[in-house]
Tab-separated table of C-alpha atoms and ligand atoms in Angstrom:
chain	number	residue	atom	x	y	z
M	1	UNK	CA	3.722	-23.152	3.890
M	2	UNK	CA	4.614	-19.654	4.026
M	3	UNK	CA	6.703	-16.941	2.661
M	4	UNK	CA	9.824	-15.809	5.160
M	5	UNK	CA	11.164	-12.379	4.542
M	6	UNK	CA	14.709	-11.949	5.567
M	7	UNK	CA	16.381	-8.389	6.705
M	8	UNK	CA	18.510	-6.914	9.423
M	9	UNK	CA	19.017	-3.459	10.735
M	10	UNK	CA	22.841	-3.860	10.143
M	11	UNK	CA	21.645	-3.156	6.353
M	12	UNK	CA	20.948	0.334	7.204
M	13	UNK	CA	24.605	0.813	8.275
M	14	UNK	CA	25.727	0.844	4.827
M	15	UNK	CA	25.427	4.628	4.304
M	16	UNK	CA	26.094	6.232	0.966
M	17	UNK	CA	26.853	10.082	0.574
M	18	UNK	CA	23.979	12.436	0.126
M	19	UNK	CA	22.415	12.112	-3.288
M	20	UNK	CA	23.492	8.496	-4.041
M	21	UNK	CA	20.621	6.446	-5.427
M	22	UNK	CA	21.306	3.533	-3.339
M	23	UNK	CA	20.534	4.902	-0.119
M	24	UNK	CA	19.190	3.482	3.316
M	25	UNK	CA	15.865	5.102	2.562
M	26	UNK	CA	15.324	2.263	0.117
M	27	UNK	CA	14.837	-0.208	2.694
M	28	UNK	CA	12.435	1.971	4.386
M	29	UNK	CA	10.340	1.803	1.289
M	30	UNK	CA	10.750	-1.667	1.128
M	31	UNK	CA	9.376	-2.180	4.346
M	32	UNK	CA	6.477	0.186	3.896
M	33	UNK	CA	5.695	-2.343	1.025
M	34	UNK	CA	6.057	-5.287	3.137
M	35	UNK	CA	4.241	-3.910	6.109
M	36	UNK	CA	0.617	-5.198	5.279
M	37	UNK	CA	1.758	-8.748	3.799
M	38	UNK	CA	1.067	-11.640	6.093
M	39	UNK	CA	4.870	-13.043	6.035
M	40	UNK	CA	7.103	-14.334	8.290
M	41	UNK	CA	10.086	-12.030	9.090
M	42	UNK	CA	13.198	-13.355	10.074
M	43	UNK	CA	16.595	-12.028	11.090
M	44	UNK	CA	19.306	-12.289	8.425
M	45	UNK	CA	22.502	-13.714	9.928
M	46	UNK	CA	25.917	-12.725	9.370
M	47	UNK	CA	27.306	-15.185	6.576
M	48	UNK	CA	30.540	-16.740	7.677
M	49	UNK	CA	33.204	-15.892	5.240
M	50	UNK	CA	33.299	-19.164	3.760
M	51	UNK	CA	29.889	-18.308	1.925
M	52	UNK	CA	31.524	-15.476	0.231
M	53	UNK	CA	34.587	-17.493	-0.429
M	54	UNK	CA	32.221	-19.961	-2.795
M	55	UNK	CA	32.181	-16.952	-5.385
M	56	UNK	CA	35.213	-14.695	-4.548
M	57	UNK	CA	38.984	-15.252	-3.680
M	58	UNK	CA	40.266	-14.456	0.058
M	59	UNK	CA	42.219	-11.739	-1.357
M	60	UNK	CA	38.918	-9.907	-2.508
M	61	UNK	CA	37.452	-10.213	0.742
M	62	UNK	CA	40.583	-9.176	2.560
M	63	UNK	CA	40.577	-6.054	-0.024
M	64	UNK	CA	37.402	-4.981	1.146
M	65	UNK	CA	37.849	-5.433	4.756
M	66	UNK	CA	41.024	-3.225	4.785
M	67	UNK	CA	39.171	-0.577	2.581
M	68	UNK	CA	36.453	-0.136	5.209
M	69	UNK	CA	37.047	3.460	6.515
M	70	UNK	CA	36.412	4.132	10.435
M	71	UNK	CA	34.156	7.081	9.516
M	72	UNK	CA	33.037	8.694	6.415
M	73	UNK	CA	32.955	7.137	3.254
M	74	UNK	CA	35.658	5.624	0.832
M	75	UNK	CA	34.923	4.970	-2.884
M	76	UNK	CA	36.040	1.658	-4.506
M	77	UNK	CA	34.711	2.896	-7.927
M	78	UNK	CA	32.950	5.919	-9.277
M	79	UNK	CA	29.613	4.861	-7.836
M	80	UNK	CA	30.399	1.883	-5.236
M	81	UNK	CA	30.739	3.187	-1.643
M	82	UNK	CA	32.110	1.601	1.656
M	83	UNK	CA	31.125	2.943	4.799
M	84	UNK	CA	32.049	1.701	8.214
M	85	UNK	CA	29.058	-0.421	8.241
M	86	UNK	CA	29.049	-1.741	4.574
M	87	UNK	CA	30.617	-5.008	5.268
M	88	UNK	CA	28.425	-6.244	8.042
M	89	UNK	CA	25.863	-5.430	5.904
M	90	UNK	CA	26.851	-7.114	2.854
M	91	UNK	CA	27.470	-10.179	4.986
M	92	UNK	CA	23.807	-9.918	6.336
M	93	UNK	CA	22.625	-9.873	2.633
M	94	UNK	CA	24.749	-12.954	1.982
M	95	UNK	CA	23.439	-14.595	5.445
M	96	UNK	CA	20.028	-13.490	4.547
M	97	UNK	CA	20.019	-15.341	1.323
M	98	UNK	CA	21.860	-18.404	2.319
M	99	UNK	CA	19.479	-18.685	5.227
M	100	UNK	CA	16.546	-18.348	2.926
M	101	UNK	CA	17.441	-21.192	0.623
M	102	UNK	CA	18.355	-23.297	3.678
M	103	UNK	CA	14.794	-22.685	4.892
M	104	UNK	CA	13.113	-23.312	1.633
M	105	UNK	CA	14.934	-26.393	1.165
M	106	UNK	CA	14.080	-27.692	4.493
M	107	UNK	CA	10.373	-27.175	3.863
M	108	UNK	CA	10.014	-24.199	6.395
M	109	UNK	CA	8.700	-22.070	3.772
M	110	UNK	CA	7.411	-22.170	0.049
M	111	UNK	CA	9.604	-19.082	-0.905
M	112	UNK	CA	11.415	-16.359	0.480
M	113	UNK	CA	12.592	-12.807	-0.108
M	114	UNK	CA	15.579	-10.994	1.221
M	115	UNK	CA	15.201	-7.371	2.192
M	116	UNK	CA	18.785	-6.479	2.213
M	117	UNK	CA	21.517	-3.912	0.806
M	118	UNK	CA	24.039	-3.458	-0.809
M	119	UNK	CA	22.674	-5.244	-3.541
M	120	UNK	CA	24.920	-8.113	-5.408
M	121	UNK	CA	24.521	-8.548	-8.990
M	122	UNK	CA	27.211	-6.331	-10.267
M	123	UNK	CA	30.170	-7.734	-8.117
M	124	UNK	CA	32.657	-9.927	-10.189
M	125	UNK	CA	35.090	-12.162	-8.937
M	126	UNK	CA	37.431	-9.846	-7.605
M	127	UNK	CA	35.835	-6.551	-8.548
M	128	UNK	CA	33.341	-4.544	-6.588
M	129	UNK	CA	30.888	-2.648	-9.234
M	130	UNK	CA	27.784	-0.844	-9.378
M	131	UNK	CA	26.776	-0.444	-5.578
M	132	UNK	CA	27.554	-4.206	-5.263
M	133	UNK	CA	30.027	-5.922	-2.984
M	134	UNK	CA	29.549	-9.541	-2.996
M	135	UNK	CA	27.682	-11.752	-5.662
M	136	UNK	CA	24.844	-12.515	-3.297
M	137	UNK	CA	22.572	-14.727	-5.792
M	138	UNK	CA	25.700	-16.308	-7.252
M	139	UNK	CA	26.527	-17.283	-3.889
M	140	UNK	CA	22.874	-18.900	-3.009
M	141	UNK	CA	23.218	-20.976	-6.310
M	142	UNK	CA	26.616	-22.466	-5.588
M	143	UNK	CA	25.263	-23.292	-2.137
M	144	UNK	CA	22.379	-24.983	-3.487
M	145	UNK	CA	24.641	-27.097	-5.553
M	146	UNK	CA	27.118	-27.665	-3.488
M	147	UNK	CA	25.877	-28.098	-0.134
M	148	UNK	CA	22.266	-29.073	-0.806
M	149	UNK	CA	23.376	-31.222	-3.949
M	150	UNK	CA	20.996	-29.989	-6.628
M	151	UNK	CA	22.265	-30.131	-10.070
M	152	UNK	CA	19.862	-27.739	-11.829
M	153	UNK	CA	19.494	-24.349	-10.567
M	154	UNK	CA	17.793	-21.179	-12.640
M	155	UNK	CA	18.632	-17.629	-11.767
M	156	UNK	CA	16.322	-14.852	-13.233
M	157	UNK	CA	17.369	-11.352	-13.235
M	158	UNK	CA	14.723	-8.688	-14.048
M	159	UNK	CA	16.784	-5.524	-12.804
M	160	UNK	CA	16.949	-3.038	-15.390
M	161	UNK	CA	20.753	-3.431	-15.263
M	162	UNK	CA	22.449	-6.434	-16.631
M	163	UNK	CA	24.057	-9.044	-13.767
M	164	UNK	CA	27.459	-8.823	-15.210
M	165	UNK	CA	28.698	-9.884	-11.901
M	166	UNK	CA	26.222	-13.161	-11.815
M	167	UNK	CA	27.267	-13.903	-15.348
M	168	UNK	CA	30.866	-13.331	-14.500
M	169	UNK	CA	30.576	-15.519	-11.294
M	170	UNK	CA	28.866	-18.259	-13.130
M	171	UNK	CA	30.064	-18.080	-16.800
M	172	UNK	CA	31.701	-21.781	-16.446
M	173	UNK	CA	28.942	-23.327	-14.213
M	174	UNK	CA	27.420	-25.864	-16.303
M	175	UNK	CA	24.676	-26.548	-13.313
M	176	UNK	CA	23.144	-22.936	-13.340
M	177	UNK	CA	21.011	-21.350	-15.877
M	178	UNK	CA	21.170	-17.571	-15.514
M	179	UNK	CA	18.416	-15.591	-17.405
M	180	UNK	CA	18.431	-11.989	-17.683
M	181	UNK	CA	16.200	-9.113	-19.179
M	182	UNK	CA	17.859	-5.746	-19.083
M	183	UNK	CA	17.955	-2.312	-20.884
M	184	UNK	CA	20.599	-2.190	-23.413
M	185	UNK	CA	22.443	0.344	-24.028
M	186	UNK	CA	22.873	0.941	-20.491
M	187	UNK	CA	25.383	0.218	-17.652
M	188	UNK	CA	27.205	-1.749	-17.314
M	189	UNK	CA	27.283	-2.431	-20.981
M	190	UNK	CA	27.422	-6.205	-20.847
M	191	UNK	CA	24.559	-8.600	-21.703
M	192	UNK	CA	24.132	-9.015	-25.362
M	193	UNK	CA	22.726	-12.105	-26.470
M	194	UNK	CA	25.811	-13.450	-27.726
M	195	UNK	CA	27.146	-13.805	-24.263
M	196	UNK	CA	25.865	-17.178	-23.896
M	197	UNK	CA	28.223	-18.798	-21.119
M	198	UNK	CA	30.752	-21.479	-21.382
M	199	UNK	CA	28.189	-24.256	-21.480
M	200	UNK	CA	25.077	-21.940	-23.199
M	201	UNK	CA	24.323	-21.748	-19.676
M	202	UNK	CA	23.611	-18.039	-19.904
M	203	UNK	CA	20.414	-16.321	-21.482
M	204	UNK	CA	20.908	-12.547	-21.960
M	205	UNK	CA	17.707	-10.916	-23.495
M	206	UNK	CA	18.247	-7.216	-23.772
M	207	UNK	CA	15.511	-5.021	-24.139
M	208	UNK	CA	15.179	-1.374	-26.152
M	209	UNK	CA	14.716	1.641	-24.153
M	210	UNK	CA	11.079	2.389	-23.653
M	211	UNK	CA	9.911	-1.108	-23.457
M	212	UNK	CA	6.782	-1.386	-21.785
M	213	UNK	CA	3.910	-3.674	-20.508
M	214	UNK	CA	3.115	-5.825	-23.358
M	215	UNK	CA	6.701	-5.824	-24.913
M	216	UNK	CA	8.028	-7.020	-21.745
M	217	UNK	CA	5.437	-9.687	-21.376
M	218	UNK	CA	5.746	-10.707	-24.942
M	219	UNK	CA	9.696	-11.131	-24.165
M	220	UNK	CA	9.260	-13.164	-21.218
M	221	UNK	CA	6.507	-15.492	-23.109
M	222	UNK	CA	8.648	-16.003	-26.001
M	223	UNK	CA	12.053	-16.179	-24.363
M	224	UNK	CA	12.660	-16.499	-20.823
M	225	UNK	CA	9.844	-18.614	-19.624
M	226	UNK	CA	10.182	-21.189	-22.433
M	227	UNK	CA	14.150	-21.472	-21.708
M	228	UNK	CA	13.020	-22.043	-18.056
M	229	UNK	CA	10.471	-24.782	-18.717
M	230	UNK	CA	12.776	-26.304	-21.109
M	231	UNK	CA	15.626	-26.383	-18.359
M	232	UNK	CA	13.141	-27.525	-15.473
M	233	UNK	CA	15.208	-26.053	-12.636
M	234	UNK	CA	14.994	-27.793	-9.170
M	235	UNK	CA	15.147	-24.332	-7.457
M	236	UNK	CA	14.417	-20.878	-8.530
M	237	UNK	CA	16.594	-17.973	-7.709
M	238	UNK	CA	15.329	-14.273	-8.534
M	239	UNK	CA	17.516	-11.196	-8.920
M	240	UNK	CA	14.599	-8.756	-8.167
M	241	UNK	CA	15.567	-5.240	-9.042
M	242	UNK	CA	12.775	-2.870	-9.572
M	243	UNK	CA	14.655	-0.332	-11.636
M	244	UNK	CA	12.914	-1.091	-14.860
M	245	UNK	CA	9.892	0.878	-13.395
M	246	UNK	CA	8.804	3.730	-15.446
M	247	UNK	CA	9.317	5.843	-12.381
M	248	UNK	CA	12.798	4.942	-12.033
M	249	UNK	CA	15.254	7.738	-12.571
M	250	UNK	CA	18.311	5.546	-13.508
M	251	UNK	CA	16.943	3.855	-16.530
M	252	UNK	CA	14.068	4.255	-19.194
M	253	UNK	CA	12.213	0.986	-19.628
M	254	UNK	CA	8.614	1.604	-18.792
M	255	UNK	CA	7.454	-1.390	-16.742
M	256	UNK	CA	4.467	-0.708	-14.685
M	257	UNK	CA	3.975	-1.984	-10.955
M	258	UNK	CA	1.354	-4.556	-12.160
M	259	UNK	CA	4.016	-5.921	-14.447
M	260	UNK	CA	6.203	-7.261	-11.232
M	261	UNK	CA	3.057	-9.215	-10.070
M	262	UNK	CA	2.197	-10.771	-13.328
M	263	UNK	CA	6.182	-11.626	-13.744
M	264	UNK	CA	6.186	-13.247	-10.413
M	265	UNK	CA	3.012	-15.401	-11.237
M	266	UNK	CA	4.639	-16.387	-14.166
M	267	UNK	CA	7.984	-17.336	-12.334
M	268	UNK	CA	6.013	-19.119	-9.764
M	269	UNK	CA	4.441	-21.278	-12.424
M	270	UNK	CA	7.978	-22.358	-13.606
M	271	UNK	CA	8.785	-23.108	-9.867
M	272	UNK	CA	5.424	-25.006	-9.237
M	273	UNK	CA	5.944	-27.020	-12.592
M	274	UNK	CA	9.598	-27.928	-12.116
M	275	UNK	CA	11.002	-26.965	-8.516
M	276	UNK	CA	8.257	-27.877	-6.240
M	277	UNK	CA	7.483	-24.149	-5.879
M	278	UNK	CA	10.681	-23.346	-4.150
M	279	UNK	CA	11.592	-19.794	-5.061
M	280	UNK	CA	14.224	-17.127	-3.132
M	281	UNK	CA	14.318	-13.503	-4.509
M	282	UNK	CA	16.528	-10.958	-3.221
M	283	UNK	CA	16.389	-7.194	-3.805
M	284	UNK	CA	18.702	-5.620	-6.311
M	285	UNK	CA	18.155	-2.265	-7.636
M	286	UNK	CA	15.073	0.347	-7.867
M	287	UNK	CA	15.652	3.789	-6.947
M	288	UNK	CA	12.379	5.675	-7.056
M	289	UNK	CA	10.953	5.127	-3.605
M	290	UNK	CA	7.303	5.155	-4.132
M	291	UNK	CA	7.627	2.656	-7.242
M	292	UNK	CA	9.899	0.516	-5.156
M	293	UNK	CA	7.720	0.389	-2.519
M	294	UNK	CA	4.499	-0.600	-4.665
M	295	UNK	CA	6.685	-3.120	-6.589
M	296	UNK	CA	8.051	-4.762	-3.685
M	297	UNK	CA	4.475	-4.872	-2.474
M	298	UNK	CA	3.361	-6.540	-5.796
M	299	UNK	CA	6.146	-9.022	-6.021
M	300	UNK	CA	6.254	-10.521	-2.345
M	301	UNK	CA	2.563	-10.047	-2.315
M	302	UNK	CA	2.268	-12.637	-5.036
M	303	UNK	CA	4.886	-14.977	-3.542
M	304	UNK	CA	2.827	-15.134	-0.494
M	305	UNK	CA	-0.380	-15.515	-2.250
M	306	UNK	CA	1.416	-18.479	-4.162
M	307	UNK	CA	3.448	-19.796	-1.219
M	308	UNK	CA	0.217	-20.624	0.948
S	1	LIG	ZN1	19.826	-2.023	-11.472
């Protein structure tokens, strides 16, 4: 078995204004992090619109398409930007994650990582938000249920920001467990432990600013990992944001690069115990470029090691 990494140059055509943290240089940093790993590289296909419609109404997709500029930028909100290539990039991100779950389900790989942008976990049903257009990880989860016939899919979101979009898209989905750690208070303001979903299918574990390695590992050991083990998912999806790193400019947790390796090992343990090792991870945030490079190398390095 192997690890496949999905990406596409179209993801570099989603261009944000100078100084915007969600910049295309992030993908260059990710590529540097992946450069020396013995993973299989694969092109992310363009998702057909039907994949997006698993989680978003047609009117929203049409609104994004209509809003695309022919040059320069338009802002959908204070921080979510469209450039002429943004829709193609977002459809590559969705296509990458759907191809990844298909490949892992088919046994072509043990696990996979999707190195695409824009990210997805803030996009709500009909609202672009927080640099995100489409709920990529939620779309993948729904594909696992409705196309592949699974009945228990878990999503772990370790981005420093709460995945409000994933939560919104899957609030009423009893066949999915969405588990998130995130800094609180912080954008987008959601993610309290009291938000549990319509079927107690959401587990939010907010972390205080300054939470470092020991407390982060303790939180996973005490709350997230036991919940995952109890749920016994048939497939594990990861919203892999690396902005909880101490060096990140957008937040103030104090995770270290090695914490991403530790956490990836623990998530592989869950997948090995319940899901035949099946994991697909997708890039969310991470805005300090050297930290992003090192953290992606640590995360995907463990996926590759465990996927052999
Ligand atoms: Zn984030």
